PDB file of C-alpha atoms and ligand atoms in Angstrom:
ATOM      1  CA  UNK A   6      47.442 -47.635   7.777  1.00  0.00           C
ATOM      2  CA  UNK A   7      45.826 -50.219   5.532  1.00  0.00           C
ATOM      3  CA  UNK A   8      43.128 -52.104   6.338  1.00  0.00           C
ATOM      4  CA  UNK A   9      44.028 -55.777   7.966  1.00  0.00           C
ATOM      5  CA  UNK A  10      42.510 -58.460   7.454  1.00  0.00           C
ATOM      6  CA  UNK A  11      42.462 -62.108   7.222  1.00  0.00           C
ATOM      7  CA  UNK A  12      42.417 -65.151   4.117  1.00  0.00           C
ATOM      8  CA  UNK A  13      39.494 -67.120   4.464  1.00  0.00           C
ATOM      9  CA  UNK A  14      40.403 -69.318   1.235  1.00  0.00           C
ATOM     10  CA  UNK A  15      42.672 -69.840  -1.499  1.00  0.00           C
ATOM     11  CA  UNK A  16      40.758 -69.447  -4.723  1.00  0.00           C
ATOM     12  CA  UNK A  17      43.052 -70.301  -7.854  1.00  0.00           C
ATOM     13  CA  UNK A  18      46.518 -69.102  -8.564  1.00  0.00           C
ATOM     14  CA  UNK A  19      47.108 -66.334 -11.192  1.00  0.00           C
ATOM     15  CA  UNK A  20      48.630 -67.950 -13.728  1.00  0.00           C
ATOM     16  CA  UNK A  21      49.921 -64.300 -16.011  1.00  0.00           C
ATOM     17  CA  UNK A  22      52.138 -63.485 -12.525  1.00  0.00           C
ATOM     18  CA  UNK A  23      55.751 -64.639 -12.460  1.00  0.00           C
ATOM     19  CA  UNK A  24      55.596 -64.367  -8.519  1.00  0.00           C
ATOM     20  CA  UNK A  25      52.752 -66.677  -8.775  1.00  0.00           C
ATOM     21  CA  UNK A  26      49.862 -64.415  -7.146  1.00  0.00           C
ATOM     22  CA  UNK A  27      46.952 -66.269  -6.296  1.00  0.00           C
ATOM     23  CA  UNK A  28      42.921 -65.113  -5.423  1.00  0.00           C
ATOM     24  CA  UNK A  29      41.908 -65.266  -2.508  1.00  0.00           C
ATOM     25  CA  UNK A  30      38.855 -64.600  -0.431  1.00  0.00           C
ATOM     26  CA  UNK A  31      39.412 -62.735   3.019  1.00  0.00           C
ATOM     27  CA  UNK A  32      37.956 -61.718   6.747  1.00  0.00           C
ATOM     28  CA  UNK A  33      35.934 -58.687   4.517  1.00  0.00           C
ATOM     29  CA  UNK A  34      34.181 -60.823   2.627  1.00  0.00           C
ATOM     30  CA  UNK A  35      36.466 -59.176  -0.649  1.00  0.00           C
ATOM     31  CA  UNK A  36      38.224 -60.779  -3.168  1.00  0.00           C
ATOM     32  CA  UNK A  37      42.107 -60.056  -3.680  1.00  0.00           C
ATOM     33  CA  UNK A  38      44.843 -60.620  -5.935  1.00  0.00           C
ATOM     34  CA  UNK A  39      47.402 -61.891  -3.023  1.00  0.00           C
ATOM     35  CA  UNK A  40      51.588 -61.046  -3.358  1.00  0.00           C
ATOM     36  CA  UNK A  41      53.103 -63.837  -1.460  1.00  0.00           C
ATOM     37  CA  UNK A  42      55.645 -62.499   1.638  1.00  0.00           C
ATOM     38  CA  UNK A  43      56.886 -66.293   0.436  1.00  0.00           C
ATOM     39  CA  UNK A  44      57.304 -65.683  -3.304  1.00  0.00           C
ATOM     40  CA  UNK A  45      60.977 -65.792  -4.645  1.00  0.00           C
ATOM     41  CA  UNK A  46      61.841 -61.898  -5.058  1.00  0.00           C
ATOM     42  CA  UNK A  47      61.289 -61.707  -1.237  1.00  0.00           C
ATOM     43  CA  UNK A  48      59.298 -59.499   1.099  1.00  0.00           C
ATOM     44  CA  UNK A  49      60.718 -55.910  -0.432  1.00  0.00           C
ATOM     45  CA  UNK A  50      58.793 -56.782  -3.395  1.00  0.00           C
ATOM     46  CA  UNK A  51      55.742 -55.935  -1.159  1.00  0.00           C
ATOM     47  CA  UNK A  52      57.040 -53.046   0.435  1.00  0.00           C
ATOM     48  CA  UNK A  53      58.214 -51.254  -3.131  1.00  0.00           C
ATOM     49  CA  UNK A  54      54.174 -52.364  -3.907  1.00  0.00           C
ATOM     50  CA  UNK A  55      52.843 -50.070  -1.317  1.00  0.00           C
ATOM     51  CA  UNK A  56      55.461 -47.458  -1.310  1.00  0.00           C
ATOM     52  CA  UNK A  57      54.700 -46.824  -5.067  1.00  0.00           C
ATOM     53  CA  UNK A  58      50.436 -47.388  -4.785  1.00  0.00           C
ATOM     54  CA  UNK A  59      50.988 -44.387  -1.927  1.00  0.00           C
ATOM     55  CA  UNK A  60      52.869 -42.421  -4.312  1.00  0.00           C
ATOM     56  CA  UNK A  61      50.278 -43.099  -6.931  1.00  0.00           C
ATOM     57  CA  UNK A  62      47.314 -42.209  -5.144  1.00  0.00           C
ATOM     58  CA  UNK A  63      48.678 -38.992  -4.009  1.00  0.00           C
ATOM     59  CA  UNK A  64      49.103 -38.239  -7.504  1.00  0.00           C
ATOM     60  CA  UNK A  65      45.476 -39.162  -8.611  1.00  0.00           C
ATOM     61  CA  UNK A  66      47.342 -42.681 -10.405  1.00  0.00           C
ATOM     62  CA  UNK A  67      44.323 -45.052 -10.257  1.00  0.00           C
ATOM     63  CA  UNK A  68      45.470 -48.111  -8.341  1.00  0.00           C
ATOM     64  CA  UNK A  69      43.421 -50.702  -6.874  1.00  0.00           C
ATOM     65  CA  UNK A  70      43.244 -50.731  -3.168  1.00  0.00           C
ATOM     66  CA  UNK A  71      45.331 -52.906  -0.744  1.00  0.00           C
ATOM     67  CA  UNK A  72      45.294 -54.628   2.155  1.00  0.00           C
ATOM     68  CA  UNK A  73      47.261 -56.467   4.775  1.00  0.00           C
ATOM     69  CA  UNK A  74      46.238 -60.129   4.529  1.00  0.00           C
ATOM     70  CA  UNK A  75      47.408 -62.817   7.318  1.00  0.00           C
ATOM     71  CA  UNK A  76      47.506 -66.177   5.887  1.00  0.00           C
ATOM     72  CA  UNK A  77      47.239 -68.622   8.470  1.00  0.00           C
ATOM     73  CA  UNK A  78      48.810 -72.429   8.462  1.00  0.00           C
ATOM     74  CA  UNK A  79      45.113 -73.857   7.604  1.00  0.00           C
ATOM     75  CA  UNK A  80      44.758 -72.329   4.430  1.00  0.00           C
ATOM     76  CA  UNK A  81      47.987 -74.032   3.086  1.00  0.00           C
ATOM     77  CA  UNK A  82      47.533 -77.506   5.001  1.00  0.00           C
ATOM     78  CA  UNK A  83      43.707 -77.484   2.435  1.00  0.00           C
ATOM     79  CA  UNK A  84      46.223 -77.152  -0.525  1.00  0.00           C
ATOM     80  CA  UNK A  85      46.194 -79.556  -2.944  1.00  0.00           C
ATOM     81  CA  UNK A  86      48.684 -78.462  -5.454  1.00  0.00           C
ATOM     82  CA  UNK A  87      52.279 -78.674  -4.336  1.00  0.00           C
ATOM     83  CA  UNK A  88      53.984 -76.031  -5.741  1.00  0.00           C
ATOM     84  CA  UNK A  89      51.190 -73.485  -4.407  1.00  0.00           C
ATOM     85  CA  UNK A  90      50.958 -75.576  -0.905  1.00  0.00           C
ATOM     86  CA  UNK A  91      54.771 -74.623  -0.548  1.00  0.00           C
ATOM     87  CA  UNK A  92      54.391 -70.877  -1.062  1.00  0.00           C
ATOM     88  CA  UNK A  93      51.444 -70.853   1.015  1.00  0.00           C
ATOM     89  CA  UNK A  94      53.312 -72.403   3.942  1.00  0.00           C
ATOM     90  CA  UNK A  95      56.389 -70.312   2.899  1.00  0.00           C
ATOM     91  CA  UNK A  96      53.828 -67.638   3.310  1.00  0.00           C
ATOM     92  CA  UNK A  97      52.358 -67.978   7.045  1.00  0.00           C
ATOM     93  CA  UNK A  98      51.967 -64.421   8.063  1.00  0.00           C
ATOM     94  CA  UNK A  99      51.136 -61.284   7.155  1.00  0.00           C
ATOM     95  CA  UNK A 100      50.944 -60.655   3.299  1.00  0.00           C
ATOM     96  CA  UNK A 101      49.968 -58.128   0.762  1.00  0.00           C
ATOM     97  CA  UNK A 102      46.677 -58.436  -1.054  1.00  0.00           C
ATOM     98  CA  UNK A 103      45.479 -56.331  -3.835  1.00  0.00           C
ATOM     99  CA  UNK A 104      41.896 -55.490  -4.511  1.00  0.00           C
ATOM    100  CA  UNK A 105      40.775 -57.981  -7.506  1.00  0.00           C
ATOM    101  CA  UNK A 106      39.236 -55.985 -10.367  1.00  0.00           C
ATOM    102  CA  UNK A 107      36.971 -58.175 -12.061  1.00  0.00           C
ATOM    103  CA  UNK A 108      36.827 -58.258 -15.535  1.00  0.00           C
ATOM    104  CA  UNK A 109      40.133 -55.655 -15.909  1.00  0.00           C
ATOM    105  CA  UNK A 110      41.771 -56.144 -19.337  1.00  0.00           C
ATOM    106  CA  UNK A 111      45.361 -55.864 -19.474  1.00  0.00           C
ATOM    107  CA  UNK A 112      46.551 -53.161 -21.287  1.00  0.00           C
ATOM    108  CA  UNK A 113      47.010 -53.164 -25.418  1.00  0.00           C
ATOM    109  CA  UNK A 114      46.824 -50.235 -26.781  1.00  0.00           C
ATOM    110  CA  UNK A 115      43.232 -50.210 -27.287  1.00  0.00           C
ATOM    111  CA  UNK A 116      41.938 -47.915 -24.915  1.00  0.00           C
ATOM    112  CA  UNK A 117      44.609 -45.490 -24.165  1.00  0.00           C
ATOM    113  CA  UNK A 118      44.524 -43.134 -21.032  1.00  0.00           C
ATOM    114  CA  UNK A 119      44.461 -39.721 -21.341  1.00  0.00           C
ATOM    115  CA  UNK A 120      47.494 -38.216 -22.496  1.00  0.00           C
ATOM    116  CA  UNK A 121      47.588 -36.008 -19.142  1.00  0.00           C
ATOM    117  CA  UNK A 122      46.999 -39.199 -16.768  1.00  0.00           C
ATOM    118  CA  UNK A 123      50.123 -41.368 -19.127  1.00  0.00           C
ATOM    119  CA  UNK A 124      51.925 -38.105 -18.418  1.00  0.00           C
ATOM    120  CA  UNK A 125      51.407 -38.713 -14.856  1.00  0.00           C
ATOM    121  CA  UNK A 126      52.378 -42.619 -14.785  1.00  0.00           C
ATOM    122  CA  UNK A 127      55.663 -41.974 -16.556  1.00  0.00           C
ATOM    123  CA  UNK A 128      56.683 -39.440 -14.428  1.00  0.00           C
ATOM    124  CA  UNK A 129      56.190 -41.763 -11.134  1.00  0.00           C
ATOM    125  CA  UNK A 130      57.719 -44.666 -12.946  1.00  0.00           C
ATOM    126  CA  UNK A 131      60.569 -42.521 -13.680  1.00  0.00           C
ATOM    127  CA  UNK A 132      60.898 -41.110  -9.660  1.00  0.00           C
ATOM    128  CA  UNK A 133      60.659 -44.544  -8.477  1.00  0.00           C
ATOM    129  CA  UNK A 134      62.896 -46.139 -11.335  1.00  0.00           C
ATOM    130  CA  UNK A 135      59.929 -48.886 -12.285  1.00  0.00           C
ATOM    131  CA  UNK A 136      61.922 -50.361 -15.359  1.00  0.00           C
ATOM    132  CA  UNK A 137      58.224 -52.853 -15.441  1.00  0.00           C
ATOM    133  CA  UNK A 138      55.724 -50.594 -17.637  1.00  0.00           C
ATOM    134  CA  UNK A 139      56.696 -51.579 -21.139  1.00  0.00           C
ATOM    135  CA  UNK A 140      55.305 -53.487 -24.082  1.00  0.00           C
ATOM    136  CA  UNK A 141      56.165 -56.471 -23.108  1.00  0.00           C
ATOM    137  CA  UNK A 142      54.840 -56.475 -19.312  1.00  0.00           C
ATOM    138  CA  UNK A 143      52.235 -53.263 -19.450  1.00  0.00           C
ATOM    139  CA  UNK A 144      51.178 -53.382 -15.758  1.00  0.00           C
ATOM    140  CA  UNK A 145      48.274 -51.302 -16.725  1.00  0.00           C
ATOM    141  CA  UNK A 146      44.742 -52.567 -16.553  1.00  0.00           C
ATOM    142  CA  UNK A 147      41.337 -51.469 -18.153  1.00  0.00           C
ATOM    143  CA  UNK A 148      38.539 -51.336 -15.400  1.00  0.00           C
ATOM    144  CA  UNK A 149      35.386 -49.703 -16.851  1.00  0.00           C
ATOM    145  CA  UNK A 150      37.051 -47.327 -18.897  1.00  0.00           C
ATOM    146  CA  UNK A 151      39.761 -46.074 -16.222  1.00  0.00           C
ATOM    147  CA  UNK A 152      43.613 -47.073 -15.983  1.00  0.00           C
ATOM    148  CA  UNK A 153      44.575 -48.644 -13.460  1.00  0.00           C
ATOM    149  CA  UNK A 154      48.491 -48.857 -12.879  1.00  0.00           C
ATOM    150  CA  UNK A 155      49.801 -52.385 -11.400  1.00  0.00           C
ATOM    151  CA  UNK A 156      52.275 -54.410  -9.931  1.00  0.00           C
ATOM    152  CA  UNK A 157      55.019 -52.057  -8.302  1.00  0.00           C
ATOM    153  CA  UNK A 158      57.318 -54.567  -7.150  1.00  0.00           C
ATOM    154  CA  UNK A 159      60.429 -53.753  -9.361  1.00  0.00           C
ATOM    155  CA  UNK A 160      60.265 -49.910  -8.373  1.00  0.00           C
ATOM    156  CA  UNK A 161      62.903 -48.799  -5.794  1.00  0.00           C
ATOM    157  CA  UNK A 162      65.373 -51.149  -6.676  1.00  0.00           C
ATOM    158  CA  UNK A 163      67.999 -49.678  -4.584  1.00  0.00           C
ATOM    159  CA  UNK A 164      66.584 -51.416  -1.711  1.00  0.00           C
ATOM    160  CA  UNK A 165      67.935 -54.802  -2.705  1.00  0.00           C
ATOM    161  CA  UNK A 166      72.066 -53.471  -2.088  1.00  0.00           C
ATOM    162  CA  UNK A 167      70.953 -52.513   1.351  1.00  0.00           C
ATOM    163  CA  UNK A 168      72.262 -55.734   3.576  1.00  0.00           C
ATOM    164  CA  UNK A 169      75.236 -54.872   2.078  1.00  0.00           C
ATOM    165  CA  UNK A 170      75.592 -51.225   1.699  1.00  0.00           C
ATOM    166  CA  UNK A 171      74.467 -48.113   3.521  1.00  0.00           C
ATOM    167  CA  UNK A 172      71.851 -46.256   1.290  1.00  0.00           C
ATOM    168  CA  UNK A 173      73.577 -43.599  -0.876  1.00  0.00           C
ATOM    169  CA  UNK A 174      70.520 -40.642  -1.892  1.00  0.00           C
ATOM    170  CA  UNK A 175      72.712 -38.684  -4.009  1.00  0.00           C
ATOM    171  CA  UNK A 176      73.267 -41.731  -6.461  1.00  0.00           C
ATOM    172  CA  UNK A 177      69.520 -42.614  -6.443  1.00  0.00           C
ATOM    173  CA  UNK A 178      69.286 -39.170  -7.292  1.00  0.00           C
ATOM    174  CA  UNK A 179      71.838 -38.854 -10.055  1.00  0.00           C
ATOM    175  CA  UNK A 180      70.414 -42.394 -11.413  1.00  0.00           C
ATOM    176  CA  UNK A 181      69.243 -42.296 -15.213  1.00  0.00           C
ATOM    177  CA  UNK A 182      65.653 -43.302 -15.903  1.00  0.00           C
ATOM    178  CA  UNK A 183      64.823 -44.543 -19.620  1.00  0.00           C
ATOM    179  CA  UNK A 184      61.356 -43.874 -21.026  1.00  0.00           C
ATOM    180  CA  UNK A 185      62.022 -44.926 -24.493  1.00  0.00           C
ATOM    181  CA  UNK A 186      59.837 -47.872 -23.868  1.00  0.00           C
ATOM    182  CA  UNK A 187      57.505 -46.994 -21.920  1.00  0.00           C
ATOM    183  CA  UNK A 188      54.203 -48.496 -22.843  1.00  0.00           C
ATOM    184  CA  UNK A 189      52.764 -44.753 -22.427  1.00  0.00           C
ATOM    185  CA  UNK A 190      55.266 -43.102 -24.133  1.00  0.00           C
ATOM    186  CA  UNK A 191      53.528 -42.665 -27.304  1.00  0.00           C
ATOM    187  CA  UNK A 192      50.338 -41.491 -25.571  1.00  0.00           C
ATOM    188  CA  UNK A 193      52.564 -39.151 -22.945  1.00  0.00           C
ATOM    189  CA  UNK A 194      53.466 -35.423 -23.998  1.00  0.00           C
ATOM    190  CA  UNK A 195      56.153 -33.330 -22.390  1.00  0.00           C
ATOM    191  CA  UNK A 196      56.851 -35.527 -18.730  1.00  0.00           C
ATOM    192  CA  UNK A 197      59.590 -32.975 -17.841  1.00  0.00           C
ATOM    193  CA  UNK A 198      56.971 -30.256 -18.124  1.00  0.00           C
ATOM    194  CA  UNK A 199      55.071 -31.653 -15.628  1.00  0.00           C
ATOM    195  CA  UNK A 200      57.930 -31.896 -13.134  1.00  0.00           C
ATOM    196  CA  UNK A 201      57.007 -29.095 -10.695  1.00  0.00           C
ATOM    197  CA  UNK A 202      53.427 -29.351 -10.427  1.00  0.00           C
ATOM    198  CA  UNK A 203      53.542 -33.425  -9.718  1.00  0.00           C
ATOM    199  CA  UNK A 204      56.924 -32.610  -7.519  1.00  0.00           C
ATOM    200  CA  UNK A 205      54.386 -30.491  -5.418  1.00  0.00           C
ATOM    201  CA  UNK A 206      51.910 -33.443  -4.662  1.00  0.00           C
ATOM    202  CA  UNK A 207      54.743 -35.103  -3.018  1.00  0.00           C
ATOM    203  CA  UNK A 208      56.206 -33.494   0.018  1.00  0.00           C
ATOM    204  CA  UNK A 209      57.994 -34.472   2.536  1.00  0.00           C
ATOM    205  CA  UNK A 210      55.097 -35.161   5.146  1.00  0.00           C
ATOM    206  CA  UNK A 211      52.968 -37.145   1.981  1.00  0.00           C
ATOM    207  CA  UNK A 212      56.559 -39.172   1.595  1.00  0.00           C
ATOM    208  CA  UNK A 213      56.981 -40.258   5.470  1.00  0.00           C
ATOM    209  CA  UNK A 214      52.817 -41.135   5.043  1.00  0.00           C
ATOM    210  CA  UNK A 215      53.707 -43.496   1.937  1.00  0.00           C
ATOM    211  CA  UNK A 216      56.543 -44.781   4.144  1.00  0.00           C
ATOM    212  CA  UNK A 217      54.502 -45.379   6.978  1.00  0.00           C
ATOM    213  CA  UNK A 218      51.968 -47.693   5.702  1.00  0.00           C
ATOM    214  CA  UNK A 219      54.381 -50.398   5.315  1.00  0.00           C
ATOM    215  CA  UNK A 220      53.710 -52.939   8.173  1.00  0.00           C
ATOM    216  CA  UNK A 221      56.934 -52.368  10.758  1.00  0.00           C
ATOM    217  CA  UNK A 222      57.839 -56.300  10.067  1.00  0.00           C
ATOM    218  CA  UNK A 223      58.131 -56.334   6.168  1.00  0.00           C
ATOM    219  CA  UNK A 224      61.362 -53.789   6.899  1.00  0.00           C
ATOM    220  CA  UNK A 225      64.116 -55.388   7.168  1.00  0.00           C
ATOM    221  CA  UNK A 226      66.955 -53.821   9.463  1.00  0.00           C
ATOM    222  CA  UNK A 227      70.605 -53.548   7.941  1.00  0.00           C
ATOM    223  CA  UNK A 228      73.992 -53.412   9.774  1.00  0.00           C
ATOM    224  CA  UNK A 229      73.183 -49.183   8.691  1.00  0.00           C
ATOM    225  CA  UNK A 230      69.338 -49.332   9.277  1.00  0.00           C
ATOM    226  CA  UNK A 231      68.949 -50.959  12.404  1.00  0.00           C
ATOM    227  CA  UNK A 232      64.861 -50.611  13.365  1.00  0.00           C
ATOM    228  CA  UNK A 233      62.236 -50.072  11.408  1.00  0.00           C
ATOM    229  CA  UNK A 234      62.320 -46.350  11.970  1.00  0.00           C
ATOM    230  CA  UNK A 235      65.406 -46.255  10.208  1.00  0.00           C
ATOM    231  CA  UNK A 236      64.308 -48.133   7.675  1.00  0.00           C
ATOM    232  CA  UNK A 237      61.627 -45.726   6.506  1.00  0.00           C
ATOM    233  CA  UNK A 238      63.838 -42.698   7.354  1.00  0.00           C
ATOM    234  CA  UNK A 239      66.309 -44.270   4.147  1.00  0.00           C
ATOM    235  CA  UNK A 240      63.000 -44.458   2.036  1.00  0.00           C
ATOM    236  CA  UNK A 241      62.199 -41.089   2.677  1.00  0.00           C
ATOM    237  CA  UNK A 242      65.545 -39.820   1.981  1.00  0.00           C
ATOM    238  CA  UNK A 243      66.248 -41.765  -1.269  1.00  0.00           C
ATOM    239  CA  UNK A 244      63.119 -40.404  -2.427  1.00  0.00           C
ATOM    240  CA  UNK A 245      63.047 -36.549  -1.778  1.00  0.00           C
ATOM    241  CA  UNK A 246      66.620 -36.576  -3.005  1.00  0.00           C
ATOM    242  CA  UNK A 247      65.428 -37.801  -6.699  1.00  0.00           C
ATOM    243  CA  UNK A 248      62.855 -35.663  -6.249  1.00  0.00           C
ATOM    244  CA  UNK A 249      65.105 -32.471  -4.889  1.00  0.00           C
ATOM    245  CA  UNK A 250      67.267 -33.270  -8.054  1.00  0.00           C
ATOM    246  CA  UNK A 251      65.452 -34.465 -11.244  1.00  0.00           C
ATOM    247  CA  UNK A 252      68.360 -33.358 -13.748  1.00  0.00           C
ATOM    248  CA  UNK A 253      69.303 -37.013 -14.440  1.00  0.00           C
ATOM    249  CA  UNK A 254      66.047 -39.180 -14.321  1.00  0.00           C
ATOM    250  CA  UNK A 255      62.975 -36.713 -15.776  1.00  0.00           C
ATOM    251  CA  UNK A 256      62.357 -37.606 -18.937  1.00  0.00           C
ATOM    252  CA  UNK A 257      62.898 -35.179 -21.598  1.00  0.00           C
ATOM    253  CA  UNK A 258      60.129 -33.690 -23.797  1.00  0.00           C
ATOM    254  CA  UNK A 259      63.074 -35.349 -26.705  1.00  0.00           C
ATOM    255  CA  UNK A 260      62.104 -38.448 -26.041  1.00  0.00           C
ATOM    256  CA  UNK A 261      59.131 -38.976 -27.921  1.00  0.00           C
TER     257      UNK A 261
HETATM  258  N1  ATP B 308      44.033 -56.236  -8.900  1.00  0.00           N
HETATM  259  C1  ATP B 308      43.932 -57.018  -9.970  1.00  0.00           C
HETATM  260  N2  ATP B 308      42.736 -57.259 -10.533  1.00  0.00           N
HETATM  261  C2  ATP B 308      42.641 -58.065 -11.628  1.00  0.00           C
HETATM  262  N3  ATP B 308      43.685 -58.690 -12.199  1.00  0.00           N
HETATM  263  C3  ATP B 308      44.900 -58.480 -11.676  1.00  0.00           C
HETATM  264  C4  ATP B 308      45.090 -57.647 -10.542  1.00  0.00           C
HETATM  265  N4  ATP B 308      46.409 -57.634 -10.235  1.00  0.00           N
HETATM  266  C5  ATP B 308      46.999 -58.412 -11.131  1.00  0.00           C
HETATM  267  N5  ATP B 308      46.117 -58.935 -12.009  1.00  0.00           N
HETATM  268  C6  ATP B 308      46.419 -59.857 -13.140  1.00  0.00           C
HETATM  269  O1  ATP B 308      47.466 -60.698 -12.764  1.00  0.00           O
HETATM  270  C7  ATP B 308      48.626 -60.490 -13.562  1.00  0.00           C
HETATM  271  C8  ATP B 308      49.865 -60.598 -12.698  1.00  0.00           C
HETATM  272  O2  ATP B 308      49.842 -59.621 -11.693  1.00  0.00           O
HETATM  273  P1  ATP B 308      51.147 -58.824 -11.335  1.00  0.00           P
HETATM  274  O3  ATP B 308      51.727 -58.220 -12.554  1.00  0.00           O
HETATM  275  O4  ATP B 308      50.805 -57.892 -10.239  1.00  0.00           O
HETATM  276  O5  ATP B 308      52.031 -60.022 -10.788  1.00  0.00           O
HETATM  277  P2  ATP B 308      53.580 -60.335 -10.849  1.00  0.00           P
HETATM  278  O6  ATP B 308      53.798 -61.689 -10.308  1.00  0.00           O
HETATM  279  O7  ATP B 308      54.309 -59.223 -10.242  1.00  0.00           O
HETATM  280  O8  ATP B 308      53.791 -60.378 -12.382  1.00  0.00           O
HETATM  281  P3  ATP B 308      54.999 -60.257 -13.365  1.00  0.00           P
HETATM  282  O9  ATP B 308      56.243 -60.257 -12.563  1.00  0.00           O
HETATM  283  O10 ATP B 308      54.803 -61.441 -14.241  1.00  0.00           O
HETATM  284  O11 ATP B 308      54.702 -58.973 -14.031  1.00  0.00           O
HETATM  285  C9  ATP B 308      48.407 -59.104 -14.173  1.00  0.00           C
HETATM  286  O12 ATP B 308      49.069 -58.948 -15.391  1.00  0.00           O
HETATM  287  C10 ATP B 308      46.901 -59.087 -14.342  1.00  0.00           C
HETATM  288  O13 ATP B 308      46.528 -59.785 -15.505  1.00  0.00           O
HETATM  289 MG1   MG B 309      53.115 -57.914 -13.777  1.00  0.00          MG
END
């Protein structure tokens, strides 16, 4: 489960986001980077966030930690900025917030991560189809001299045909990935190669505990997926099928 806690204030917004993240302090005295429940690409947004920082960790990915943050109608009434005071109010609830690393320098090039960890990155990007890791929207931060991998939100796209179809594995599976611009790429070796040994951080039981520390209300039923249960039953399935199957999505040592 991750930790819950509470806003306390509403620091500044984070003006590099296009969901419009803001800082805010909290109930543990910490400072975090909060994704707004609110915020136009909607509440799976959050959920793809903590499906993929699971994933990460159990794959030794840095990734900052994260929290459950209720927002409550005060913070947003204190608002002075309109914009901001209506995604705070469209925000009243339960949110996600994401540890703030002071100081973290976005990614150029600079200090590259070891070849082994980019190996690592691209090869979760490419099981959870995160098209967001590239050039032009790295998603990687420097924290004192470590990698840190970012902003998960696009990952597990699938989920957004769910109100209106019942999830399909097999065609997650069978779903291309491209690598080609990858902001590791260049700094990544053979990904395929690494295919059974990071396949084997990730069975099922470490999937359904990924799955499982998504709050109950961020999952929204479907006319197939009617309770929360079933909800992270489709996760799990979508995922060990890609993972069962890599033929179509593993990036090939060709690449390069
Ligand atoms: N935990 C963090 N610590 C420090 N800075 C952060 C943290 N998380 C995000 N940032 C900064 O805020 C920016 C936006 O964050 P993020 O990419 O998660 O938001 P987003 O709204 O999904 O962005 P976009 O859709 O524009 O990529 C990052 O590029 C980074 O500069
Ligand atoms: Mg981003």
């Amino acid at each position: 489960m991750l930790p819950q806690i509470r806003a306390t204030r509403y620091v500044t917004p984070l003006k590099e986001g296009g969901s419009l993240p803001g800082i805010v302090e909290a109930s543990d005295c910490g400072t975090y980077v909060l994704k707004f429940r609110g915020a136009g690409q909607g509440i799976k947004v959050l959920v793809a966030e903590v499906i993929v920082a699971a994933l990460a960790r159990l794959l030794d990915v840095p990734v900052p930690d994260l929290a459950v943050v209720d927002l409550d109608e005060r913070i947003a009434k204190y608002e002075a900025d309109e914009e901001v005071q209506d995604l705070l109010t469209a925000s009243i609830g339960t949110n996600l917030g994401v540890d703030f690393l002071p100081g973290a320098l976005g990614y150029d090039g600079a200090l590259p991560p070891p070849r082994e960890l980019a190996e690592r990155i691209i090869w979760l990007d490419s099981l959870t189809a995160n098209v967001d890791r590239t050039w032009s929207n790295p998603n990687l931060l420097v924290w004192h001299g470590r990698t840190y991998a970012i902003d998960h939100g696009a990952a597990l796209y699938f989920h957004h045909s769910w109100p209106g179809r019942a999830p399909d594995p097999d065609r997650f599976a069978a779903q291309p990935f491209d690598a080609s611009r990858h902001v590791l790429r260049d700094v990544a070796g053979d990904v395929a190669a690494r295919h059974a040994e990071l396949s084997a951080l990730l069975p099922r039981p470490a999937l359904v505990a990924a799955v499982d520390e998504v709050p109950d209300e961020w999952l929204e039923p479907t006319p197939w997926l009617t309770d929360a249960s079933a909800v992270r039953a489709a996760y799990v399935s979508m995922l060990s099928a890609r993972l069962a199957d890599p033929r179509a999505w593993l990036p090939t040592g060709g690449d390069r």
